[in-house]
């Protein structure tokens, strides 16, 4: 039995993790979970499992639930997230939180010797050098849940990292892949939220559409696998069947393939190094695949990918800024305050006006995160006022 805790249990990754645990009750125990404001879904989880600790976002929900479930211990707020991520009997913490909010719970988990199944890529992007240091110091495993990084992680089984020539991250290109920039100028939130292959939360779906997601994943890959940016490639592969590849020194390419289903990398992160049967998984049917397509990424069409490479190469606090600016800009788009292409403009302007700090401490990163968000909001207000 492996004891699991989940941060962000009601989100896309969290709810799919719950399904996996529910299908494998002989292998996993659910220790502790956090949910945001989706209390109806929490009640559904509590009809299936009795976790030892549950964290909700606000005090109001905490009060209601405490009287509704007298046998379960509840907690709330950021301190509550730390309690979930450090729950004593937990072996692996699934971090399915969205955005920078996932950083401190990850750090607390690592410092308390917990292994991490990481879906919260923003944690690595914003503070990769600090996370890597702490993983080493506390001797824990961090296993990627992101499908591309899970693919690379799997292709590395039995291989030597020093034999890698390059990483090839695949990208679907998002739902506007076949449209020109002119055609996507005035797209609505609803249109931008339709992902062709993957079913995911709102923030990451928008990130896929701008391809900021692939940019974040380039930075994530750099930190997870210690590969220079020059040796990371991105290609558009619209079928999302090959989840990513490694080219080794002898030009051999290893690719990891399968149906696009996030449950697959989530489960692998929990069962690693073993693989287990799951009745919900569909095998790939080669009789039905007529072709697999690949094309290079046009940086003019997808400037977010270029900006991520540039921020990564600059290093230091630049990746923190790329991430925070993107988060804030996506929020503004989802709130219908800015047009779709302004997401890119806001990131660009914010990155441009930032003076990079070489080796930022955790406090500096948290400060830069706050400053960056304020900068984006002020920029938006200024632009709005002048129109
Ligand atoms: Mg991904």
CSV table of C-alpha atoms and ligand atoms in Angstrom, one decimal:
chain,number,residue,atom,x,y,z
A,1,UNK,CA,0.0,0.0,0.0
A,2,UNK,CA,1.2,3.5,-0.9
A,3,UNK,CA,-0.2,6.4,1.0
A,4,UNK,CA,-1.1,9.3,-1.3
A,5,UNK,CA,-2.1,12.9,-0.7
A,6,UNK,CA,-3.5,15.2,-3.4
A,7,UNK,CA,-3.1,19.0,-3.7
A,8,UNK,CA,-5.9,20.3,-5.9
A,9,UNK,CA,-8.1,17.2,-5.8
A,10,UNK,CA,-11.1,18.8,-7.6
A,11,UNK,CA,-9.1,20.0,-10.6
A,12,UNK,CA,-8.5,18.2,-13.8
A,13,UNK,CA,-5.3,16.3,-12.5
A,14,UNK,CA,-6.8,15.8,-9.1
A,15,UNK,CA,-10.1,14.3,-10.2
A,16,UNK,CA,-8.3,12.0,-12.6
A,17,UNK,CA,-6.0,11.0,-9.7
A,18,UNK,CA,-9.1,10.2,-7.6
A,19,UNK,CA,-10.3,7.9,-10.4
A,20,UNK,CA,-7.0,6.1,-10.5
A,21,UNK,CA,-7.0,5.6,-6.7
A,22,UNK,CA,-10.6,4.4,-6.9
A,23,UNK,CA,-9.6,1.8,-9.5
A,24,UNK,CA,-6.7,0.6,-7.4
A,25,UNK,CA,-7.9,0.5,-3.9
A,26,UNK,CA,-5.7,-2.5,-3.1
A,27,UNK,CA,-2.6,-0.4,-4.0
A,28,UNK,CA,-3.2,3.1,-2.7
A,29,UNK,CA,-4.6,4.8,0.4
A,30,UNK,CA,-5.8,8.3,0.2
A,31,UNK,CA,-4.4,10.2,3.2
A,32,UNK,CA,-5.2,13.9,2.7
A,33,UNK,CA,-6.6,16.2,0.0
A,34,UNK,CA,-7.1,19.8,-0.7
A,35,UNK,CA,-9.8,21.3,-2.9
A,36,UNK,CA,-10.5,25.0,-3.8
A,37,UNK,CA,-14.1,26.0,-3.9
A,38,UNK,CA,-15.7,23.0,-5.6
A,39,UNK,CA,-17.4,21.7,-2.5
A,40,UNK,CA,-19.9,19.6,-4.5
A,41,UNK,CA,-17.1,17.6,-6.0
A,42,UNK,CA,-15.5,17.3,-2.6
A,43,UNK,CA,-18.7,15.7,-1.3
A,44,UNK,CA,-18.4,13.3,-4.2
A,45,UNK,CA,-14.9,12.4,-3.1
A,46,UNK,CA,-16.0,12.0,0.5
A,47,UNK,CA,-18.7,9.5,-0.7
A,48,UNK,CA,-15.9,7.3,-2.1
A,49,UNK,CA,-13.0,7.9,0.4
A,50,UNK,CA,-12.5,8.9,4.0
A,51,UNK,CA,-9.3,10.9,4.0
A,52,UNK,CA,-7.7,11.7,7.3
A,53,UNK,CA,-7.4,15.4,6.5
A,54,UNK,CA,-9.2,17.7,4.1
A,55,UNK,CA,-8.2,21.3,3.3
A,56,UNK,CA,-10.6,23.8,1.7
A,57,UNK,CA,-9.8,27.3,0.5
A,58,UNK,CA,-12.0,29.4,2.9
A,59,UNK,CA,-13.1,29.4,6.5
A,60,UNK,CA,-16.8,29.5,5.5
A,61,UNK,CA,-16.6,26.1,3.7
A,62,UNK,CA,-14.5,24.8,6.6
A,63,UNK,CA,-17.2,25.6,9.1
A,64,UNK,CA,-20.0,24.0,7.0
A,65,UNK,CA,-18.0,20.8,6.3
A,66,UNK,CA,-16.8,20.4,9.9
A,67,UNK,CA,-20.4,19.9,11.1
A,68,UNK,CA,-21.4,17.9,8.0
A,69,UNK,CA,-18.6,15.4,8.4
A,70,UNK,CA,-17.8,15.1,12.1
A,71,UNK,CA,-15.5,12.1,11.5
A,72,UNK,CA,-13.1,13.9,9.2
A,73,UNK,CA,-10.6,16.5,10.2
A,74,UNK,CA,-10.7,19.7,8.2
A,75,UNK,CA,-8.3,22.6,7.7
A,76,UNK,CA,-8.2,25.7,5.4
A,77,UNK,CA,-6.1,28.3,3.6
A,78,UNK,CA,-2.4,28.2,2.7
A,79,UNK,CA,-1.4,26.8,6.1
A,80,UNK,CA,-3.9,24.0,5.4
A,81,UNK,CA,-2.2,23.3,2.1
A,82,UNK,CA,1.1,22.9,4.0
A,83,UNK,CA,-0.5,20.4,6.3
A,84,UNK,CA,-1.7,18.4,3.4
A,85,UNK,CA,1.7,18.4,1.7
A,86,UNK,CA,3.5,17.3,4.8
A,87,UNK,CA,0.9,14.7,6.1
A,88,UNK,CA,3.0,12.3,8.2
A,89,UNK,CA,2.1,8.9,6.7
A,90,UNK,CA,2.1,10.2,3.1
A,91,UNK,CA,4.6,8.6,0.7
A,92,UNK,CA,3.8,10.6,-2.4
A,93,UNK,CA,2.1,14.0,-2.8
A,94,UNK,CA,0.4,14.7,-6.1
A,95,UNK,CA,0.6,18.4,-6.8
A,96,UNK,CA,-2.2,19.2,-9.1
A,97,UNK,CA,-2.5,22.8,-8.1
A,98,UNK,CA,-2.6,25.4,-10.9
A,99,UNK,CA,-0.1,28.2,-10.9
A,100,UNK,CA,2.5,29.6,-8.6
A,101,UNK,CA,0.4,28.8,-5.6
A,102,UNK,CA,1.9,25.3,-5.8
A,103,UNK,CA,5.4,26.4,-5.1
A,104,UNK,CA,5.4,26.6,-1.3
A,105,UNK,CA,3.4,23.4,-0.7
A,106,UNK,CA,6.0,21.6,-2.9
A,107,UNK,CA,8.9,23.0,-0.9
A,108,UNK,CA,7.3,22.0,2.4
A,109,UNK,CA,6.6,18.5,1.0
A,110,UNK,CA,10.2,18.0,-0.1
A,111,UNK,CA,11.6,19.3,3.2
A,112,UNK,CA,9.4,16.7,4.9
A,113,UNK,CA,10.8,13.9,2.8
A,114,UNK,CA,7.7,13.4,0.6
A,115,UNK,CA,8.0,12.2,-3.0
A,116,UNK,CA,6.3,14.5,-5.5
A,117,UNK,CA,4.2,13.5,-8.5
A,118,UNK,CA,4.4,16.9,-10.1
A,119,UNK,CA,1.7,18.3,-12.4
A,120,UNK,CA,2.2,21.8,-11.2
A,121,UNK,CA,4.9,22.8,-13.8
A,122,UNK,CA,4.8,26.5,-12.6
A,123,UNK,CA,6.7,25.3,-9.4
A,124,UNK,CA,9.7,24.2,-11.5
A,125,UNK,CA,9.5,27.1,-13.9
A,126,UNK,CA,9.5,29.7,-11.2
A,127,UNK,CA,12.1,28.1,-8.8
A,128,UNK,CA,13.7,25.2,-10.6
A,129,UNK,CA,17.2,25.8,-9.1
A,130,UNK,CA,15.8,25.8,-5.6
A,131,UNK,CA,13.6,22.8,-6.1
A,132,UNK,CA,16.5,20.8,-7.6
A,133,UNK,CA,18.7,21.7,-4.6
A,134,UNK,CA,16.1,20.6,-2.1
A,135,UNK,CA,15.3,17.3,-3.9
A,136,UNK,CA,19.0,16.4,-3.6
A,137,UNK,CA,19.3,17.5,0.0
A,138,UNK,CA,16.3,15.6,1.2
A,139,UNK,CA,16.8,12.7,-1.1
A,140,UNK,CA,13.2,12.5,-2.5
A,141,UNK,CA,11.9,11.6,-5.9
A,142,UNK,CA,10.1,14.1,-8.1
A,143,UNK,CA,8.3,12.3,-10.9
A,144,UNK,CA,6.8,14.4,-13.7
A,145,UNK,CA,3.1,14.1,-14.4
A,146,UNK,CA,3.2,16.4,-17.4
A,147,UNK,CA,2.7,14.1,-20.3
A,148,UNK,CA,5.8,15.3,-22.2
A,149,UNK,CA,8.1,15.0,-19.3
A,150,UNK,CA,6.6,11.7,-18.2
A,151,UNK,CA,7.4,10.6,-21.8
A,152,UNK,CA,11.0,11.7,-21.5
A,153,UNK,CA,11.3,10.3,-18.0
A,154,UNK,CA,10.1,6.9,-19.5
A,155,UNK,CA,12.4,7.1,-22.5
A,156,UNK,CA,15.3,7.5,-20.0
A,157,UNK,CA,14.5,4.2,-18.2
A,158,UNK,CA,17.8,2.3,-18.3
A,159,UNK,CA,19.5,5.0,-20.3
A,160,UNK,CA,22.3,7.4,-19.4
A,161,UNK,CA,21.5,11.1,-19.3
A,162,UNK,CA,25.0,11.9,-20.7
A,163,UNK,CA,24.1,10.1,-23.9
A,164,UNK,CA,21.2,12.5,-24.7
A,165,UNK,CA,21.7,14.6,-27.9
A,166,UNK,CA,18.5,16.5,-27.6
A,167,UNK,CA,15.0,16.4,-26.2
A,168,UNK,CA,12.1,16.8,-28.6
A,169,UNK,CA,8.9,18.0,-27.0
A,170,UNK,CA,5.8,17.5,-29.0
A,171,UNK,CA,3.0,20.1,-29.0
A,172,UNK,CA,-0.5,19.8,-30.4
A,173,UNK,CA,-0.4,23.5,-31.4
A,174,UNK,CA,-3.7,24.2,-29.6
A,175,UNK,CA,-7.1,24.8,-31.0
A,176,UNK,CA,-6.1,27.7,-33.3
A,177,UNK,CA,-3.3,25.7,-34.9
A,178,UNK,CA,-4.7,26.1,-38.4
A,179,UNK,CA,-5.5,29.8,-38.1
A,180,UNK,CA,-3.3,32.8,-38.9
A,181,UNK,CA,-2.6,35.5,-36.3
A,182,UNK,CA,-5.0,37.8,-38.1
A,183,UNK,CA,-7.8,35.2,-37.7
A,184,UNK,CA,-7.3,34.8,-33.9
A,185,UNK,CA,-7.3,38.5,-33.1
A,186,UNK,CA,-10.9,38.6,-31.8
A,187,UNK,CA,-11.4,35.0,-30.6
A,188,UNK,CA,-13.7,34.5,-27.5
A,189,UNK,CA,-12.8,32.8,-24.3
A,190,UNK,CA,-15.1,29.9,-25.2
A,191,UNK,CA,-13.4,29.4,-28.6
A,192,UNK,CA,-10.0,29.5,-26.9
A,193,UNK,CA,-11.0,26.9,-24.4
A,194,UNK,CA,-11.7,24.1,-26.9
A,195,UNK,CA,-8.6,21.9,-26.9
A,196,UNK,CA,-8.4,19.4,-29.8
A,197,UNK,CA,-6.9,16.4,-28.0
A,198,UNK,CA,-6.5,16.8,-24.2
A,199,UNK,CA,-9.1,17.5,-21.6
A,200,UNK,CA,-7.6,19.9,-19.1
A,201,UNK,CA,-8.3,22.9,-16.8
A,202,UNK,CA,-9.0,26.4,-18.2
A,203,UNK,CA,-5.6,27.9,-17.5
A,204,UNK,CA,-3.6,25.2,-19.1
A,205,UNK,CA,-6.0,25.0,-22.1
A,206,UNK,CA,-5.4,28.7,-22.8
A,207,UNK,CA,-1.7,28.1,-22.3
A,208,UNK,CA,-1.9,25.4,-24.9
A,209,UNK,CA,-3.6,27.8,-27.3
A,210,UNK,CA,-0.9,30.5,-27.0
A,211,UNK,CA,1.7,27.7,-26.7
A,212,UNK,CA,2.9,29.4,-23.5
A,213,UNK,CA,2.4,26.0,-22.1
A,214,UNK,CA,5.1,24.5,-24.4
A,215,UNK,CA,7.3,27.4,-23.3
A,216,UNK,CA,6.8,26.5,-19.7
A,217,UNK,CA,7.5,22.9,-20.6
A,218,UNK,CA,10.7,23.8,-22.3
A,219,UNK,CA,11.9,25.5,-19.0
A,220,UNK,CA,10.4,22.6,-17.0
A,221,UNK,CA,12.4,20.1,-19.1
A,222,UNK,CA,15.6,22.1,-18.7
A,223,UNK,CA,15.4,21.9,-14.9
A,224,UNK,CA,14.0,18.3,-14.6
A,225,UNK,CA,16.6,16.7,-16.9
A,226,UNK,CA,19.4,19.2,-16.7
A,227,UNK,CA,19.6,19.7,-20.4
A,228,UNK,CA,20.8,23.0,-22.0
A,229,UNK,CA,18.1,25.0,-23.9
A,230,UNK,CA,20.1,24.6,-27.1
A,231,UNK,CA,19.4,20.9,-26.9
A,232,UNK,CA,15.7,21.2,-26.4
A,233,UNK,CA,13.5,21.2,-29.5
A,234,UNK,CA,9.7,21.7,-29.9
A,235,UNK,CA,7.7,20.2,-32.8
A,236,UNK,CA,4.1,20.4,-33.6
A,237,UNK,CA,2.5,17.0,-33.7
A,238,UNK,CA,-1.2,17.5,-34.0
A,239,UNK,CA,-2.4,14.0,-33.2
A,240,UNK,CA,-0.8,14.0,-29.7
A,241,UNK,CA,0.1,10.3,-30.0
A,242,UNK,CA,3.9,10.7,-29.5
A,243,UNK,CA,4.1,12.4,-26.1
A,244,UNK,CA,7.8,13.4,-26.5
A,245,UNK,CA,11.1,11.9,-27.6
A,246,UNK,CA,14.8,11.8,-26.9
A,247,UNK,CA,17.5,11.8,-29.6
A,248,UNK,CA,20.6,10.0,-28.3
A,249,UNK,CA,24.2,10.6,-29.4
A,250,UNK,CA,24.0,7.7,-31.8
A,251,UNK,CA,21.0,9.4,-33.5
A,252,UNK,CA,18.6,6.7,-32.1
A,253,UNK,CA,15.3,8.2,-31.2
A,254,UNK,CA,13.2,6.9,-28.3
A,255,UNK,CA,9.6,8.0,-28.3
A,256,UNK,CA,6.8,7.3,-25.8
A,257,UNK,CA,3.4,6.8,-27.4
A,258,UNK,CA,-0.1,6.2,-26.3
A,259,UNK,CA,-3.6,7.6,-26.4
A,260,UNK,CA,-3.7,11.2,-25.1
A,261,UNK,CA,-5.1,10.5,-21.6
A,262,UNK,CA,-3.6,12.3,-18.6
A,263,UNK,CA,-4.5,9.3,-16.3
A,264,UNK,CA,-1.7,7.4,-17.9
A,265,UNK,CA,1.2,9.7,-16.8
A,266,UNK,CA,-0.5,10.3,-13.4
A,267,UNK,CA,-0.7,6.5,-12.8
A,268,UNK,CA,2.9,6.0,-13.9
A,269,UNK,CA,4.1,8.6,-11.4
A,270,UNK,CA,2.3,6.7,-8.6
A,271,UNK,CA,3.4,3.1,-9.6
A,272,UNK,CA,6.9,3.9,-10.9
A,273,UNK,CA,9.0,1.8,-11.6
A,274,UNK,CA,6.1,-0.7,-12.0
A,275,UNK,CA,3.3,-0.6,-14.5
A,276,UNK,CA,-0.2,-1.7,-13.7
A,277,UNK,CA,-3.4,-2.6,-15.7
A,278,UNK,CA,-6.2,0.0,-15.6
A,279,UNK,CA,-9.5,-0.9,-17.2
A,280,UNK,CA,-10.1,2.7,-18.1
A,281,UNK,CA,-7.1,3.0,-20.4
A,282,UNK,CA,-7.5,2.5,-24.2
A,283,UNK,CA,-4.7,0.9,-26.1
A,284,UNK,CA,-3.4,2.6,-29.2
A,285,UNK,CA,-5.0,1.0,-32.3
A,286,UNK,CA,-2.5,1.3,-35.2
A,287,UNK,CA,-5.2,0.1,-37.5
A,288,UNK,CA,-7.0,3.4,-37.0
A,289,UNK,CA,-4.0,5.7,-37.2
A,290,UNK,CA,-3.7,6.8,-40.8
A,291,UNK,CA,-0.8,9.2,-40.3
A,292,UNK,CA,1.3,11.0,-37.8
A,293,UNK,CA,2.2,14.6,-38.7
A,294,UNK,CA,5.1,16.8,-37.6
A,295,UNK,CA,6.0,20.4,-38.4
A,296,UNK,CA,8.4,22.9,-36.9
A,297,UNK,CA,7.1,25.7,-34.6
A,298,UNK,CA,7.0,29.1,-36.2
A,299,UNK,CA,8.2,31.6,-33.5
A,300,UNK,CA,6.3,34.4,-35.3
A,301,UNK,CA,3.1,32.5,-35.0
A,302,UNK,CA,3.8,31.4,-31.5
A,303,UNK,CA,5.9,34.2,-29.8
A,304,UNK,CA,5.3,32.7,-26.3
A,305,UNK,CA,7.6,29.7,-27.2
A,306,UNK,CA,10.4,32.1,-28.3
A,307,UNK,CA,9.9,34.2,-25.2
A,308,UNK,CA,10.2,31.1,-23.0
A,309,UNK,CA,13.4,30.0,-24.6
A,310,UNK,CA,14.8,33.6,-24.3
A,311,UNK,CA,13.7,33.8,-20.6
A,312,UNK,CA,15.2,30.3,-20.0
A,313,UNK,CA,18.6,31.3,-21.5
A,314,UNK,CA,18.6,34.5,-19.6
A,315,UNK,CA,18.1,32.4,-16.5
A,316,UNK,CA,17.8,33.6,-12.9
A,317,UNK,CA,14.5,35.5,-12.2
A,318,UNK,CA,13.5,35.7,-15.9
A,319,UNK,CA,11.6,32.4,-15.9
A,320,UNK,CA,9.8,33.5,-12.7
A,321,UNK,CA,8.7,36.7,-14.6
A,322,UNK,CA,7.7,34.7,-17.7
A,323,UNK,CA,5.5,32.5,-15.6
A,324,UNK,CA,3.9,35.1,-13.4
A,325,UNK,CA,3.3,37.5,-16.3
A,326,UNK,CA,1.6,34.7,-18.2
A,327,UNK,CA,-0.5,33.6,-15.3
A,328,UNK,CA,-1.8,37.2,-14.7
A,329,UNK,CA,-2.4,37.8,-18.4
A,330,UNK,CA,-4.3,34.6,-18.8
A,331,UNK,CA,-6.4,35.6,-15.8
A,332,UNK,CA,-7.2,38.9,-17.5
A,333,UNK,CA,-8.2,37.1,-20.7
A,334,UNK,CA,-10.4,34.6,-18.9
A,335,UNK,CA,-12.1,37.6,-17.2
A,336,UNK,CA,-12.7,39.0,-20.7
A,337,UNK,CA,-10.7,42.1,-19.9
A,338,UNK,CA,-8.1,41.8,-22.7
A,339,UNK,CA,-8.2,40.3,-26.2
A,340,UNK,CA,-6.5,37.0,-26.8
A,341,UNK,CA,-3.3,38.3,-28.5
A,342,UNK,CA,-2.7,40.8,-25.6
A,343,UNK,CA,-1.6,37.8,-23.5
A,344,UNK,CA,1.6,37.7,-25.5
A,345,UNK,CA,2.0,41.5,-25.5
A,346,UNK,CA,1.7,41.7,-21.7
A,347,UNK,CA,4.3,39.0,-21.2
A,348,UNK,CA,6.6,40.6,-23.7
A,349,UNK,CA,6.4,44.1,-22.2
A,350,UNK,CA,6.8,42.7,-18.6
A,351,UNK,CA,9.8,40.6,-19.5
A,352,UNK,CA,11.4,43.5,-21.3
A,353,UNK,CA,11.2,45.8,-18.4
A,354,UNK,CA,12.6,43.3,-15.8
A,355,UNK,CA,16.2,43.4,-14.6
A,356,UNK,CA,17.2,39.8,-14.1
A,357,UNK,CA,18.4,38.7,-10.7
A,358,UNK,CA,21.1,36.0,-11.2
A,359,UNK,CA,20.4,33.4,-8.5
A,360,UNK,CA,17.2,34.5,-6.7
A,361,UNK,CA,16.4,33.3,-3.2
A,362,UNK,CA,13.0,31.9,-2.4
A,363,UNK,CA,12.0,35.3,-0.8
A,364,UNK,CA,13.2,37.1,-3.9
A,365,UNK,CA,11.2,34.8,-6.1
A,366,UNK,CA,8.0,35.4,-4.1
A,367,UNK,CA,8.7,39.1,-4.3
A,368,UNK,CA,9.3,39.1,-8.0
A,369,UNK,CA,6.1,37.1,-8.4
A,370,UNK,CA,4.1,39.8,-6.6
A,371,UNK,CA,5.8,42.6,-8.4
A,372,UNK,CA,5.3,41.0,-11.8
A,373,UNK,CA,1.6,40.5,-11.3
A,374,UNK,CA,1.2,44.1,-10.2
A,375,UNK,CA,3.2,45.2,-13.2
A,376,UNK,CA,0.9,43.3,-15.6
A,377,UNK,CA,-2.2,44.7,-13.9
A,378,UNK,CA,-0.9,48.3,-14.1
A,379,UNK,CA,0.2,47.8,-17.7
A,380,UNK,CA,-3.3,46.6,-18.5
A,381,UNK,CA,-4.9,49.6,-16.8
A,382,UNK,CA,-2.6,52.0,-18.6
A,383,UNK,CA,-3.4,50.5,-22.0
A,384,UNK,CA,-7.1,50.5,-21.2
A,385,UNK,CA,-7.0,54.2,-20.1
A,386,UNK,CA,-5.3,55.2,-23.3
A,387,UNK,CA,-7.8,53.5,-25.6
B,1,LIG,MG1,2.1,18.9,-21.1
